mmCIF file of C-alpha atoms in Angstrom:
data_model
loop_
_atom_site.group_PDB
_atom_site.id
_atom_site.type_symbol
_atom_site.label_atom_id
_atom_site.label_comp_id
_atom_site.label_asym_id
_atom_site.label_seq_id
_atom_site.Cartn_x
_atom_site.Cartn_y
_atom_site.Cartn_z
ATOM 1 C CA GLU A 1058 -1.936 -36.441 3.183
ATOM 2 C CA PRO A 1059 -4.069 -36.448 6.321
ATOM 3 C CA ALA A 1060 -3.340 -33.947 8.873
ATOM 4 C CA SER A 1061 -3.305 -36.657 11.316
ATOM 5 C CA ASN A 1062 -0.116 -38.244 9.897
ATOM 6 C CA PRO A 1063 2.730 -37.016 12.263
ATOM 7 C CA GLU A 1064 5.528 -38.439 10.323
ATOM 8 C CA LYS A 1065 4.986 -36.372 7.137
ATOM 9 C CA PRO A 1066 6.464 -32.839 6.921
ATOM 10 C CA TRP A 1067 3.953 -29.831 7.285
ATOM 11 C CA TYR A 1068 4.157 -29.141 3.459
ATOM 12 C CA TYR A 1069 2.785 -32.511 2.632
ATOM 13 C CA ARG A 1070 -0.600 -31.568 4.128
ATOM 14 C CA GLN A 1071 -0.488 -27.802 3.114
ATOM 15 C CA ILE A 1072 0.589 -27.483 -0.468
ATOM 16 C CA SER A 1073 -1.011 -29.103 -3.279
ATOM 17 C CA GLY A 1074 -0.362 -28.854 -7.028
ATOM 18 C CA GLN A 1075 -1.884 -30.134 -10.273
ATOM 19 C CA SER A 1076 -0.192 -30.187 -13.768
ATOM 20 C CA ARG A 1077 -2.304 -31.249 -16.774
ATOM 21 C CA THR A 1078 -0.593 -31.708 -20.094
ATOM 22 C CA LEU A 1079 -2.659 -31.675 -23.438
ATOM 23 C CA TYR A 1080 -1.867 -32.238 -27.035
ATOM 24 C CA GLN A 1081 -4.825 -31.171 -29.454
ATOM 25 C CA TYR A 1082 -4.879 -32.237 -33.148
ATOM 26 C CA ASN A 1083 -7.272 -30.696 -35.690
ATOM 27 C CA GLY A 1084 -7.842 -31.713 -39.210
ATOM 28 C CA ALA A 1085 -10.206 -30.874 -42.057
ATOM 29 C CA GLY A 1086 -9.563 -31.396 -45.557
ATOM 30 C CA GLY A 1087 -5.942 -30.539 -46.316
ATOM 31 C CA ASP A 1088 -5.630 -28.289 -43.076
ATOM 32 C CA ARG A 1089 -3.994 -29.560 -39.888
ATOM 33 C CA ASP A 1090 -3.292 -28.019 -36.580
ATOM 34 C CA SER A 1091 -1.265 -29.399 -33.773
ATOM 35 C CA ASP A 1092 -1.172 -27.569 -30.264
ATOM 36 C CA PHE A 1093 0.376 -28.396 -27.036
ATOM 37 C CA TYR A 1094 -1.112 -26.897 -23.557
ATOM 38 C CA GLU A 1095 0.142 -27.042 -20.033
ATOM 39 C CA TYR A 1096 -2.117 -26.012 -17.083
ATOM 40 C CA LEU A 1097 -0.590 -25.454 -13.699
ATOM 41 C CA PHE A 1098 -2.228 -24.851 -10.434
ATOM 42 C CA VAL A 1099 -0.372 -24.552 -6.851
ATOM 43 C CA ARG A 1100 -2.011 -23.857 -3.630
ATOM 44 C CA GLY A 1101 -0.700 -23.530 -0.175
ATOM 45 C CA THR A 1102 -3.016 -23.013 2.741
ATOM 46 C CA ASP A 1103 -2.643 -22.117 6.384
ATOM 47 C CA LEU A 1104 1.054 -21.741 6.294
ATOM 48 C CA GLY A 1105 3.101 -19.791 8.787
ATOM 49 C CA ALA A 1106 1.163 -20.248 11.956
ATOM 50 C CA LYS A 1107 -2.030 -20.458 9.757
ATOM 51 C CA HIS A 1108 -1.815 -16.774 8.675
ATOM 52 C CA LEU A 1109 -0.621 -17.264 4.964
ATOM 53 C CA ASP A 1110 -2.228 -18.815 1.951
ATOM 54 C CA PHE A 1111 -0.931 -18.508 -1.845
ATOM 55 C CA TYR A 1112 -2.183 -19.596 -4.956
ATOM 56 C CA VAL A 1113 -0.849 -19.803 -8.609
ATOM 57 C CA SER A 1114 -2.584 -20.899 -11.840
ATOM 58 C CA GLY A 1115 -1.631 -20.601 -15.368
ATOM 59 C CA LYS A 1116 -1.710 -22.043 -18.865
ATOM 60 C CA MET A 1117 1.161 -22.356 -21.620
ATOM 61 C CA HIS A 1118 0.264 -22.736 -25.172
ATOM 62 C CA ARG A 1119 2.635 -23.716 -27.972
ATOM 63 C CA ASP A 1120 1.402 -23.970 -31.739
ATOM 64 C CA LEU A 1121 3.639 -27.076 -32.897
ATOM 65 C CA ASP A 1122 3.176 -26.551 -36.704
ATOM 66 C CA GLY A 1123 2.615 -22.953 -37.031
ATOM 67 C CA THR A 1124 -0.352 -21.126 -38.193
ATOM 68 C CA SER A 1125 -1.452 -17.956 -39.826
ATOM 69 C CA THR A 1126 -3.075 -15.086 -38.014
ATOM 70 C CA SER A 1127 -5.814 -14.911 -40.569
ATOM 71 C CA LEU A 1128 -8.907 -17.137 -40.554
ATOM 72 C CA ALA A 1129 -9.160 -16.732 -44.416
ATOM 73 C CA ASP A 1130 -5.659 -18.756 -44.720
ATOM 74 C CA ASP A 1131 -6.085 -21.008 -41.547
ATOM 75 C CA VAL A 1132 -9.557 -22.470 -40.682
ATOM 76 C CA PHE A 1133 -7.855 -23.467 -37.216
ATOM 77 C CA ALA A 1134 -6.678 -19.695 -36.311
ATOM 78 C CA GLY A 1135 -8.099 -18.805 -33.078
ATOM 79 C CA ILE A 1136 -7.619 -15.587 -30.729
ATOM 80 C CA GLU A 1137 -4.577 -17.109 -29.223
ATOM 81 C CA ASP A 1138 -2.816 -17.036 -32.656
ATOM 82 C CA THR A 1139 -3.487 -13.354 -33.497
ATOM 83 C CA SER A 1140 -0.493 -12.366 -31.022
ATOM 84 C CA LEU A 1141 2.167 -14.964 -31.485
ATOM 85 C CA THR A 1142 4.175 -13.307 -28.817
ATOM 86 C CA VAL A 1143 1.723 -13.913 -26.020
ATOM 87 C CA GLN A 1144 1.274 -17.639 -25.521
ATOM 88 C CA ASP A 1145 1.703 -17.984 -21.636
ATOM 89 C CA TYR A 1146 -1.121 -16.845 -19.433
ATOM 90 C CA LEU A 1147 -0.639 -16.029 -15.475
ATOM 91 C CA TYR A 1148 -4.161 -16.433 -14.328
ATOM 92 C CA GLN A 1149 -3.784 -15.888 -10.649
ATOM 93 C CA ALA A 1150 -0.681 -15.475 -8.621
ATOM 94 C CA TYR A 1151 -1.369 -14.015 -4.916
ATOM 95 C CA VAL A 1152 -0.694 -14.266 -1.312
ATOM 96 C CA GLU A 1153 -3.303 -13.906 1.213
ATOM 97 C CA LEU A 1154 -2.449 -12.970 4.758
ATOM 98 C CA HIS A 1155 -5.211 -13.753 7.427
ATOM 99 C CA ASP A 1156 -6.098 -14.303 10.937
ATOM 100 C CA PRO A 1157 -6.437 -18.086 11.858
ATOM 101 C CA ALA A 1158 -10.141 -17.971 11.642
ATOM 102 C CA LYS A 1159 -10.186 -16.207 8.159
ATOM 103 C CA ARG A 1160 -12.181 -13.203 9.577
ATOM 104 C CA TYR A 1161 -10.006 -10.729 8.081
ATOM 105 C CA ARG A 1162 -8.118 -11.283 4.804
ATOM 106 C CA ALA A 1163 -5.846 -9.163 2.861
ATOM 107 C CA ARG A 1164 -4.917 -10.565 -0.646
ATOM 108 C CA LEU A 1165 -2.290 -9.172 -2.794
ATOM 109 C CA GLY A 1166 -1.259 -10.046 -6.681
ATOM 110 C CA ARG A 1167 -3.194 -11.131 -9.552
ATOM 111 C CA GLN A 1168 -6.679 -12.367 -8.900
ATOM 112 C CA TYR A 1169 -10.342 -12.589 -9.675
ATOM 113 C CA ILE A 1170 -12.625 -10.523 -7.805
ATOM 114 C CA ASP A 1171 -15.483 -13.000 -7.472
ATOM 115 C CA ILE A 1172 -18.201 -10.751 -6.100
ATOM 116 C CA ALA A 1173 -17.500 -8.345 -8.939
ATOM 117 C CA ASP A 1174 -18.158 -10.742 -12.026
ATOM 118 C CA SER A 1175 -14.837 -12.205 -11.670
ATOM 119 C CA LEU A 1176 -13.114 -8.902 -12.371
ATOM 120 C CA HIS A 1177 -9.301 -9.861 -13.225
ATOM 121 C CA ILE A 1178 -6.978 -7.404 -11.746
ATOM 122 C CA ASP A 1179 -3.394 -6.966 -10.461
ATOM 123 C CA GLY A 1180 -3.943 -5.599 -7.112
ATOM 124 C CA GLY A 1181 -5.177 -6.163 -3.707
ATOM 125 C CA GLN A 1182 -8.403 -6.685 -1.762
ATOM 126 C CA PHE A 1183 -9.183 -6.529 1.940
ATOM 127 C CA ILE A 1184 -12.200 -8.726 3.066
ATOM 128 C CA VAL A 1185 -13.754 -8.391 6.716
ATOM 129 C CA PHE A 1186 -16.383 -10.804 8.467
ATOM 130 C CA GLU A 1187 -17.472 -11.898 5.007
ATOM 131 C CA ASN A 1188 -18.913 -15.199 6.619
ATOM 132 C CA GLY A 1189 -20.559 -13.345 9.530
ATOM 133 C CA ARG A 1190 -23.701 -11.455 10.060
ATOM 134 C CA VAL A 1191 -22.303 -8.430 8.444
ATOM 135 C CA GLY A 1192 -19.182 -7.995 6.344
ATOM 136 C CA GLY A 1193 -17.583 -6.629 3.429
ATOM 137 C CA ARG A 1194 -14.618 -6.100 1.044
ATOM 138 C CA ILE A 1195 -12.692 -3.302 -0.827
ATOM 139 C CA PHE A 1196 -10.601 -3.971 -3.863
ATOM 140 C CA PHE A 1197 -8.434 -2.000 -6.340
ATOM 141 C CA GLY A 1198 -6.117 -2.640 -9.093
ATOM 142 C CA ARG A 1199 -4.906 -2.685 -12.791
ATOM 143 C CA PRO A 1200 -7.334 -4.912 -14.948
ATOM 144 C CA VAL A 1201 -5.704 -7.801 -16.714
ATOM 145 C CA SER A 1202 -5.807 -8.047 -20.430
ATOM 146 C CA TYR A 1203 -4.007 -10.543 -22.606
ATOM 147 C CA TYR A 1204 -4.818 -9.009 -25.867
ATOM 148 C CA SER A 1205 -4.861 -5.069 -25.494
ATOM 149 C CA SER A 1206 -2.997 -2.647 -23.503
ATOM 150 C CA VAL A 1207 -4.203 -1.480 -20.085
ATOM 151 C CA SER A 1208 -1.781 1.099 -19.507
ATOM 152 C CA GLY A 1209 -3.298 3.852 -17.142
ATOM 153 C CA ASP A 1210 -6.669 1.728 -16.669
ATOM 154 C CA TRP A 1211 -7.706 0.885 -13.138
ATOM 155 C CA ALA A 1212 -10.858 -0.748 -11.515
ATOM 156 C CA GLY A 1213 -11.975 -0.744 -7.942
ATOM 157 C CA GLY A 1214 -14.886 -1.036 -5.814
ATOM 158 C CA VAL A 1215 -16.513 -2.033 -2.377
ATOM 159 C CA SER A 1216 -19.070 -4.625 -1.637
ATOM 160 C CA LEU A 1217 -21.147 -5.060 1.653
ATOM 161 C CA SER A 1218 -22.566 -8.400 2.452
ATOM 162 C CA GLY A 1219 -24.847 -9.733 5.104
ATOM 163 C CA ARG A 1220 -27.406 -12.278 6.452
ATOM 164 C CA PRO A 1221 -30.637 -10.327 6.953
ATOM 165 C CA TRP A 1222 -32.469 -13.638 7.818
ATOM 166 C CA ASN A 1223 -31.599 -17.278 8.434
ATOM 167 C CA GLY A 1224 -30.878 -18.962 5.113
ATOM 168 C CA ASN A 1225 -30.107 -15.907 3.336
ATOM 169 C CA GLN A 1226 -26.681 -14.427 2.147
ATOM 170 C CA SER A 1227 -27.086 -10.921 0.407
ATOM 171 C CA SER A 1228 -24.546 -8.582 -0.876
ATOM 172 C CA LEU A 1229 -24.469 -4.975 -2.697
ATOM 173 C CA THR A 1230 -21.475 -4.296 -4.768
ATOM 174 C CA TYR A 1231 -20.089 -1.278 -6.555
ATOM 175 C CA VAL A 1232 -17.402 -1.346 -9.256
ATOM 176 C CA ARG A 1233 -15.761 1.553 -11.123
ATOM 177 C CA TYR A 1234 -13.581 0.712 -14.189
ATOM 178 C CA HIS A 1235 -11.429 3.555 -15.640
ATOM 179 C CA ASP A 1236 -10.296 3.087 -19.397
ATOM 180 C CA GLU A 1237 -7.322 5.601 -19.798
ATOM 181 C CA ASP A 1238 -7.194 5.086 -23.743
ATOM 182 C CA ARG A 1239 -10.784 5.919 -24.404
ATOM 183 C CA ASP A 1240 -10.967 8.118 -21.282
ATOM 184 C CA ILE A 1241 -14.252 6.641 -19.797
ATOM 185 C CA GLU A 1242 -15.676 5.404 -16.693
ATOM 186 C CA ASP A 1243 -17.915 2.540 -16.132
ATOM 187 C CA GLU A 1244 -19.959 1.968 -13.055
ATOM 188 C CA ARG A 1245 -21.906 -1.064 -12.095
ATOM 189 C CA TYR A 1246 -23.938 -1.581 -9.016
ATOM 190 C CA THR A 1247 -24.943 -5.206 -8.165
ATOM 191 C CA LEU A 1248 -27.564 -6.554 -5.655
ATOM 192 C CA ASP A 1249 -27.234 -10.248 -4.958
ATOM 193 C CA VAL A 1250 -30.007 -11.773 -2.726
#
């Protein structure tokens, strides 16, 4: 709803959502597969005197006619069918506190770190002056995996961003990923100009 409509309550202007339902049927020879998907997105912006945002997104998948976990037995078996107990996916669920101009932001919860190749973590990030002449962020959390254990794993990093000349946005990002099971560390440096 337009913000200029004073008759509507505040939540009509600041909370939005979308639900998408999908039925998928596949058939080949004598093999058939029916699946049901539900996608959900809910967003709230500038709540609480313009200091709070939230975002939730996810997917639910149900195989309606059963499937084998082996590709040799079922030509429609996919990675989602390899672990029949994991069928619901929470992609993001975070709250973000910020000043009204969004110069400072603290985001907590499940989120993608876009500046780090969409690193997916349960954790937090603090962002300052990222749209200004010089800014940056720091982030830390437990990586998200839907198909393997991440117990003891962690990832974190820092990013510095700036506008060295008009029409340019540049950033230097460092990410460190610790894999507890294999006892290894991965480090990545990225320069975007």
